[in-house]
């Protein structure tokens, strides 16, 4: 934190990393340190890294090198998170510009390091950023699923739920501070409460949504075979829960799913999608797929495209397969050439762009409730329940009224539809 008690935090990777960064920001600001938006103005730059797949590792290292190349006299660089956990020794050797490395779940160590290294001056703590109207809440860490391609269990350890009282209290504090959308995240959100008798994700949803106030609750990272009738009914029957389910399927074809060590099959997934749509007719379904898994044939890829056409996911993300050290799939090789993985990726995303545009067009003329994330002059960046923050599109609203303010809910009529975004007018 140098002598001026300022810090900047750069977060790479998924929303779970974002939660960790928010926790570190909260710990440091409570100690009187000041967060700044530009790394050049910071006494300490913290980089929360991602080590999930090759591209993420590359991005993390490039960002560290970029920050290191601009390191000012007296500035400190602290690297933490998944990449630092996984490759601590190599990184220490290769990146001497970095002053300290910490793994995952090391908030207290980071705090201790910073408190030791940088006394807080009297003026610190001023100028806190206005909060975003949405916030992530981590409800568990680690994962026991053992998907063959995934390094997460090795990095983050066994699944462990956070205590419900802690989560509900955090939710209440966030709502009290003006947050209007809570996003529950974990590596495997559906396993929440597996250590507790008779208390799981549905009970947690009920407890959080019992908090008084006008807010949305959103669920991300649901494991497909654990999305059961009860969870679907809980989402369907609770006005505060976004009619939005994020269920990464990773593939549709049985042979590949078997190699991935994922539960379920094409038929099971089709039935799941159909069951959800029949119980929650206005649901937005998000999923993600891995392309170019070892031995994935062109025929299997085409079958995946057919599955995507049939299921008509409103939102879809895709990754090209990345062979990771220490995973069960490592021994399967990596026989699909990178160019072919990229080709499959683009073909799938082209298909999805068309599906998404069609779904967006079907909303023309409808009136939806949106949350205003940002305002800039007469333009507001908003989202309806079917759009998760940071990963999905937005509703752009041009307005002249003062009733449109950041963190408020407004009703808008959808007037224009694009591949991923919508435009609307206040009604
Ligand atoms: S569910 Fe599978 S892909 Fe997700 S974190 Fe766990 S092991 Fe990794």
XYZ file of C-alpha atoms and ligand atoms in Angstrom:
435
model
C 0.000 0.000 0.000
C 3.068 2.197 -0.202
C 2.846 5.183 2.058
C -0.479 6.512 0.886
C -2.753 3.626 1.894
C -4.270 3.082 -1.542
C -4.816 -0.130 -3.434
C -6.182 -1.311 -6.732
C -7.474 -4.802 -7.358
C -7.606 -6.478 -10.747
C -9.897 -9.497 -10.923
C -9.516 -12.153 -13.596
C -11.657 -15.219 -14.138
C -15.125 -16.053 -12.947
C -17.631 -14.359 -10.611
C -16.329 -16.538 -7.772
C -13.044 -14.673 -8.029
C -15.025 -11.470 -8.057
C -16.529 -12.453 -4.697
C -13.068 -13.080 -3.281
C -11.914 -9.699 -4.539
C -14.936 -7.978 -3.011
C -14.083 -9.653 0.303
C -10.502 -8.411 0.123
C -11.714 -4.902 -0.801
C -14.105 -4.942 2.120
C -11.413 -6.139 4.571
C -8.923 -3.531 3.412
C -11.362 -0.623 3.322
C -12.582 -1.516 6.805
C -8.958 -1.152 7.899
C -8.937 2.364 6.471
C -7.288 1.685 3.126
C -8.673 3.317 -0.002
C -9.556 1.535 -3.234
C -8.631 3.409 -6.426
C -9.852 2.670 -9.943
C -6.519 3.088 -11.704
C -3.574 0.842 -10.895
C -1.211 3.759 -11.580
C -2.635 5.584 -8.550
C -2.285 2.640 -6.185
C 0.372 1.987 -3.596
C -0.373 -1.715 -3.912
C -1.804 -3.511 -6.918
C -3.482 -6.815 -6.104
C -4.093 -9.253 -8.954
C -6.630 -12.010 -8.342
C -5.664 -14.668 -10.865
C -7.432 -17.498 -12.635
C -5.711 -20.808 -13.365
C -8.704 -22.690 -14.704
C -7.732 -23.219 -18.339
C -4.826 -22.363 -20.585
C -6.344 -19.108 -21.880
C -7.109 -17.928 -18.364
C -3.578 -18.703 -17.206
C -2.167 -16.852 -20.185
C -4.369 -13.842 -19.512
C -3.349 -13.801 -15.837
C 0.351 -13.915 -16.670
C -0.015 -11.224 -19.334
C -1.809 -8.964 -16.869
C 0.871 -9.519 -14.219
C 3.594 -8.720 -16.751
C 1.717 -5.631 -17.898
C 1.324 -4.307 -14.348
C 4.949 -5.238 -13.592
C 6.189 -3.324 -16.649
C 4.509 -0.183 -15.291
C 5.475 -0.722 -11.670
C 6.272 2.629 -10.068
C 8.908 3.238 -7.415
C 7.613 2.130 -4.042
C 4.605 0.352 -5.521
C 3.881 -3.234 -4.425
C 2.410 -6.018 -6.517
C 0.545 -8.827 -4.778
C -0.684 -11.833 -6.762
C -3.244 -14.224 -5.313
C -5.983 -16.670 -6.322
C -6.078 -19.889 -8.322
C -3.008 -19.417 -10.522
C -0.877 -18.421 -7.544
C -2.151 -21.447 -5.628
C -1.380 -23.820 -8.430
C 1.973 -22.550 -9.668
C 3.383 -20.740 -6.635
C 6.991 -21.859 -7.020
C 7.208 -21.328 -10.783
C 5.650 -17.872 -10.516
C 7.998 -16.797 -7.751
C 10.912 -17.812 -9.932
C 9.647 -16.216 -13.117
C 8.121 -12.987 -11.781
C 10.583 -11.294 -9.441
C 8.698 -7.974 -9.815
C 5.890 -9.448 -7.735
C 6.337 -8.704 -4.040
C 4.105 -11.418 -2.604
C 2.061 -14.430 -3.682
C -0.929 -15.923 -1.882
C -3.142 -18.858 -2.813
C -6.912 -19.170 -2.544
C -8.725 -18.523 0.751
C -5.845 -16.408 1.987
C -7.664 -13.170 2.765
C -6.295 -12.977 6.288
C -2.741 -13.567 5.077
C -3.111 -10.805 2.490
C -4.474 -8.478 5.121
C -1.645 -9.376 7.515
C 0.952 -8.791 4.807
C -0.451 -5.415 3.849
C -0.848 -4.250 7.438
C 2.753 -5.185 8.159
C 4.156 -3.662 5.004
C 2.164 -0.458 4.790
C 0.973 1.739 7.619
C -2.316 3.504 6.876
C -2.026 7.289 6.715
C -4.625 9.543 8.310
C -6.292 10.581 5.032
C -6.906 7.037 3.803
C -10.403 5.596 3.598
C -11.937 8.574 1.808
C -13.628 8.367 -1.561
C -15.161 4.889 -1.496
C -16.787 3.839 -4.785
C -20.580 3.807 -5.017
C -21.651 0.168 -4.929
C -23.010 -1.665 -7.959
C -26.702 -2.557 -7.597
C -25.823 -6.243 -7.742
C -23.482 -8.318 -5.602
C -22.191 -11.864 -5.620
C -22.432 -14.026 -2.544
C -20.243 -17.094 -2.321
C -22.192 -19.829 -0.570
C -19.617 -22.624 -0.732
C -16.123 -23.352 -1.907
C -14.427 -26.353 -3.483
C -15.993 -29.190 -5.416
C -16.331 -32.961 -5.059
C -17.698 -33.676 -8.536
C -14.483 -34.808 -10.173
C -15.165 -33.802 -13.782
C -12.229 -35.246 -15.681
C -11.239 -31.998 -17.426
C -11.358 -29.768 -14.382
C -8.497 -28.609 -12.192
C -10.772 -26.755 -9.771
C -11.085 -29.529 -7.143
C -7.278 -29.760 -7.013
C -7.001 -25.988 -6.638
C -9.928 -25.188 -4.346
C -10.180 -28.429 -2.395
C -13.193 -30.395 -1.152
C -16.666 -28.895 -1.195
C -17.527 -26.920 1.926
C -20.730 -24.918 2.479
C -20.575 -21.620 4.291
C -22.877 -21.330 7.318
C -26.396 -20.187 6.361
C -26.516 -17.558 9.146
C -23.399 -15.970 7.702
C -24.846 -15.932 4.164
C -28.248 -14.587 5.215
C -26.624 -11.874 7.301
C -24.395 -10.888 4.390
C -27.461 -10.787 2.129
C -29.351 -8.584 4.596
C -26.425 -6.176 4.883
C -26.097 -5.930 1.115
C -29.801 -5.217 0.671
C -29.629 -2.680 3.452
C -26.751 -0.967 1.641
C -28.827 -0.581 -1.540
C -27.973 -3.739 -3.483
C -30.985 -4.928 -5.514
C -29.727 -8.188 -6.950
C -27.943 -10.951 -5.078
C -26.164 -13.564 -7.158
C -25.418 -16.847 -5.392
C -22.237 -18.531 -6.589
C -20.134 -21.565 -5.731
C -18.194 -24.081 -7.772
C -21.247 -26.302 -7.391
C -24.163 -24.249 -6.098
C -26.583 -27.182 -6.080
C -24.516 -29.075 -3.492
C -25.106 -26.329 -0.957
C -25.852 -27.725 2.498
C -24.729 -31.303 1.821
C -23.024 -31.250 5.246
C -26.115 -29.916 7.036
C -29.068 -32.097 7.907
C -32.267 -30.924 6.252
C -30.916 -27.577 5.108
C -29.964 -27.119 1.475
C -30.157 -24.648 -1.368
C -33.978 -24.437 -1.300
C -33.982 -23.570 2.414
C -31.271 -20.989 1.833
C -33.315 -19.438 -0.988
C -36.359 -19.249 1.295
C -34.351 -17.640 4.097
C -32.711 -15.056 1.859
C -35.929 -14.129 0.087
C -37.668 -13.698 3.453
C -35.485 -10.652 4.043
C -37.793 -7.651 3.594
C -37.184 -5.482 0.547
C -37.546 -5.329 -3.200
C -34.690 -7.358 -4.688
C -33.824 -10.213 -7.022
C -31.991 -13.408 -6.163
C -30.122 -15.220 -8.948
C -28.547 -18.685 -9.021
C -25.424 -19.503 -11.027
C -23.465 -22.753 -11.585
C -26.090 -25.427 -11.047
C -24.965 -29.011 -11.623
C -27.503 -30.550 -14.045
C -28.322 -33.801 -12.251
C -28.919 -31.880 -9.021
C -31.542 -29.560 -10.521
C -34.546 -31.435 -9.162
C -38.305 -30.857 -9.004
C -38.053 -29.156 -5.660
C -35.485 -26.618 -6.820
C -37.461 -25.920 -10.002
C -40.640 -25.399 -7.972
C -38.821 -23.163 -5.517
C -37.606 -20.968 -8.371
C -41.011 -21.031 -10.093
C -42.952 -20.126 -6.964
C -40.827 -17.368 -5.498
C -41.266 -13.861 -6.924
C -37.869 -12.708 -5.761
C -35.960 -15.491 -7.506
C -34.953 -14.666 -11.081
C -36.542 -16.994 -13.596
C -33.060 -17.735 -14.807
C -31.104 -20.943 -14.402
C -27.456 -21.336 -15.270
C -26.774 -25.040 -15.789
C -23.413 -25.789 -17.429
C -23.932 -29.038 -19.371
C -20.424 -29.200 -20.922
C -21.599 -31.580 -23.687
C -24.698 -33.332 -24.961
C -23.302 -36.636 -26.207
C -23.263 -39.640 -23.915
C -19.825 -40.943 -24.848
C -18.169 -37.570 -24.266
C -20.121 -37.002 -21.049
C -18.834 -40.389 -19.858
C -15.248 -39.415 -20.635
C -15.847 -36.125 -18.861
C -17.147 -38.083 -15.841
C -20.290 -35.996 -15.845
C -23.614 -37.362 -14.650
C -26.480 -37.420 -17.123
C -27.010 -38.067 -20.803
C -28.507 -36.373 -23.823
C -31.955 -37.787 -23.025
C -31.734 -36.758 -19.391
C -30.659 -33.236 -20.345
C -33.451 -32.916 -22.925
C -35.969 -33.991 -20.299
C -34.485 -31.533 -17.807
C -34.790 -28.625 -20.250
C -38.366 -29.643 -21.115
C -39.309 -30.062 -17.458
C -37.948 -26.645 -16.519
C -39.697 -24.934 -19.433
C -43.029 -26.547 -18.574
C -42.836 -25.412 -14.926
C -41.284 -21.985 -15.560
C -42.609 -20.887 -18.979
C -40.745 -17.559 -18.986
C -37.448 -19.077 -17.866
C -34.106 -18.013 -19.299
C -31.730 -20.955 -19.549
C -28.008 -20.473 -19.677
C -25.503 -23.241 -20.301
C -21.932 -23.758 -21.414
C -20.109 -26.352 -23.480
C -16.548 -27.510 -23.985
C -15.523 -28.033 -27.601
C -12.736 -30.262 -28.832
C -12.622 -32.577 -25.810
C -10.186 -35.449 -26.567
C -11.592 -37.752 -29.267
C -14.681 -35.570 -29.902
C -15.582 -36.461 -33.477
C -17.134 -34.187 -36.055
C -20.270 -36.312 -35.806
C -20.463 -35.749 -32.060
C -19.939 -32.041 -32.554
C -22.788 -31.975 -35.130
C -24.989 -33.837 -32.641
C -24.174 -31.155 -30.075
C -25.274 -28.477 -32.559
C -28.565 -30.340 -33.067
C -29.055 -30.522 -29.329
C -28.478 -26.765 -29.015
C -31.029 -26.127 -31.791
C -33.598 -28.323 -30.058
C -33.051 -26.918 -26.574
C -32.981 -23.289 -27.742
C -30.922 -21.978 -24.839
C -31.435 -18.268 -24.360
C -27.801 -17.891 -23.278
C -24.832 -20.050 -24.108
C -21.117 -19.874 -23.450
C -18.435 -22.125 -24.919
C -14.801 -22.928 -24.267
C -12.283 -24.799 -26.344
C -10.805 -27.751 -24.464
C -7.655 -27.019 -22.530
C -5.560 -29.961 -21.318
C -4.690 -29.361 -17.690
C -1.946 -30.929 -15.577
C -3.160 -33.198 -12.851
C -6.649 -33.773 -14.272
C -8.061 -37.206 -15.052
C -8.506 -36.245 -18.707
C -4.835 -35.374 -19.060
C -4.081 -38.979 -20.002
C -6.606 -38.850 -22.856
C -4.302 -36.631 -24.865
C -5.412 -33.602 -26.830
C -6.018 -34.893 -30.327
C -8.427 -32.299 -31.719
C -6.220 -29.669 -33.398
C -6.494 -26.136 -32.013
C -7.732 -24.777 -35.375
C -10.489 -27.375 -35.379
C -11.474 -26.495 -31.800
C -11.651 -22.845 -32.831
C -13.703 -23.714 -35.917
C -16.185 -25.662 -33.798
C -16.310 -22.830 -31.301
C -17.168 -20.271 -33.981
C -19.741 -22.522 -35.608
C -21.506 -23.055 -32.287
C -21.401 -19.369 -31.396
C -22.758 -18.404 -34.836
C -25.638 -20.801 -34.311
C -26.242 -19.389 -30.849
C -26.189 -15.784 -32.100
C -29.114 -16.647 -34.384
C -31.034 -18.377 -31.590
C -30.381 -15.486 -29.240
C -31.530 -12.914 -31.823
C -34.718 -14.866 -32.439
C -35.424 -15.059 -28.697
C -34.712 -11.349 -28.298
C -37.020 -10.490 -31.216
C -39.816 -12.428 -29.564
C -39.643 -9.871 -26.750
C -40.372 -6.867 -28.990
C -43.360 -4.945 -27.671
C -43.342 -6.665 -24.295
C -43.005 -4.739 -21.053
C -40.353 -5.955 -18.629
C -39.092 -4.861 -15.266
C -35.422 -3.936 -15.365
C -32.758 -3.068 -12.838
C -30.733 0.034 -13.682
C -27.049 -0.906 -13.413
C -25.570 2.355 -14.685
C -26.657 5.714 -15.985
C -24.733 8.034 -18.235
C -26.605 11.178 -19.204
C -29.824 10.110 -20.892
C -28.768 6.505 -21.340
C -29.279 3.794 -18.749
C -27.730 0.338 -18.861
C -30.268 -2.045 -17.407
C -31.016 -5.746 -17.195
C -34.207 -7.750 -16.952
C -34.287 -10.996 -14.970
C -33.112 -12.985 -17.981
C -29.777 -11.175 -18.102
C -27.121 -11.950 -15.497
C -24.638 -9.198 -14.684
C -21.347 -9.215 -16.571
C -21.983 -12.392 -18.566
C -25.172 -11.656 -20.537
C -26.444 -8.779 -22.647
C -28.208 -5.674 -21.355
C -31.269 -3.532 -22.006
C -30.241 -0.070 -23.174
C -32.788 2.540 -22.162
C -32.789 6.085 -23.499
C -34.770 8.316 -21.206
C -35.322 11.856 -20.110
C -36.881 11.272 -16.721
C -35.173 11.678 -13.379
C -36.957 8.547 -12.117
C -34.327 6.455 -13.909
C -31.543 6.144 -11.385
C -28.813 3.632 -10.731
C -30.025 0.839 -8.486
C -33.722 1.417 -9.207
C -36.263 -0.862 -10.876
C -38.258 0.520 -13.817
C -40.708 -0.874 -16.357
C -39.654 -0.655 -19.992
C -41.161 -1.636 -23.297
C -38.744 -3.523 -25.541
C -38.423 -1.611 -28.809
C -35.329 -3.035 -30.521
C -33.619 -6.426 -30.472
C -30.024 -7.304 -31.327
C -28.039 -10.559 -31.118
C -27.461 -10.193 -27.386
C -28.729 -6.769 -26.266
C -32.141 -5.139 -26.240
C -33.299 -1.560 -26.371
C -36.285 -0.266 -24.465
C -38.275 2.799 -23.460
C -39.657 3.569 -20.019
C -43.435 3.114 -19.769
S -18.652 -29.410 -11.143
Fe -17.034 -30.260 -12.443
S -16.457 -28.505 -13.755
Fe -17.559 -27.646 -11.990
S -15.939 -27.142 -10.494
Fe -16.709 -29.203 -9.993
S -15.283 -30.590 -11.045
Fe -15.034 -28.558 -11.984
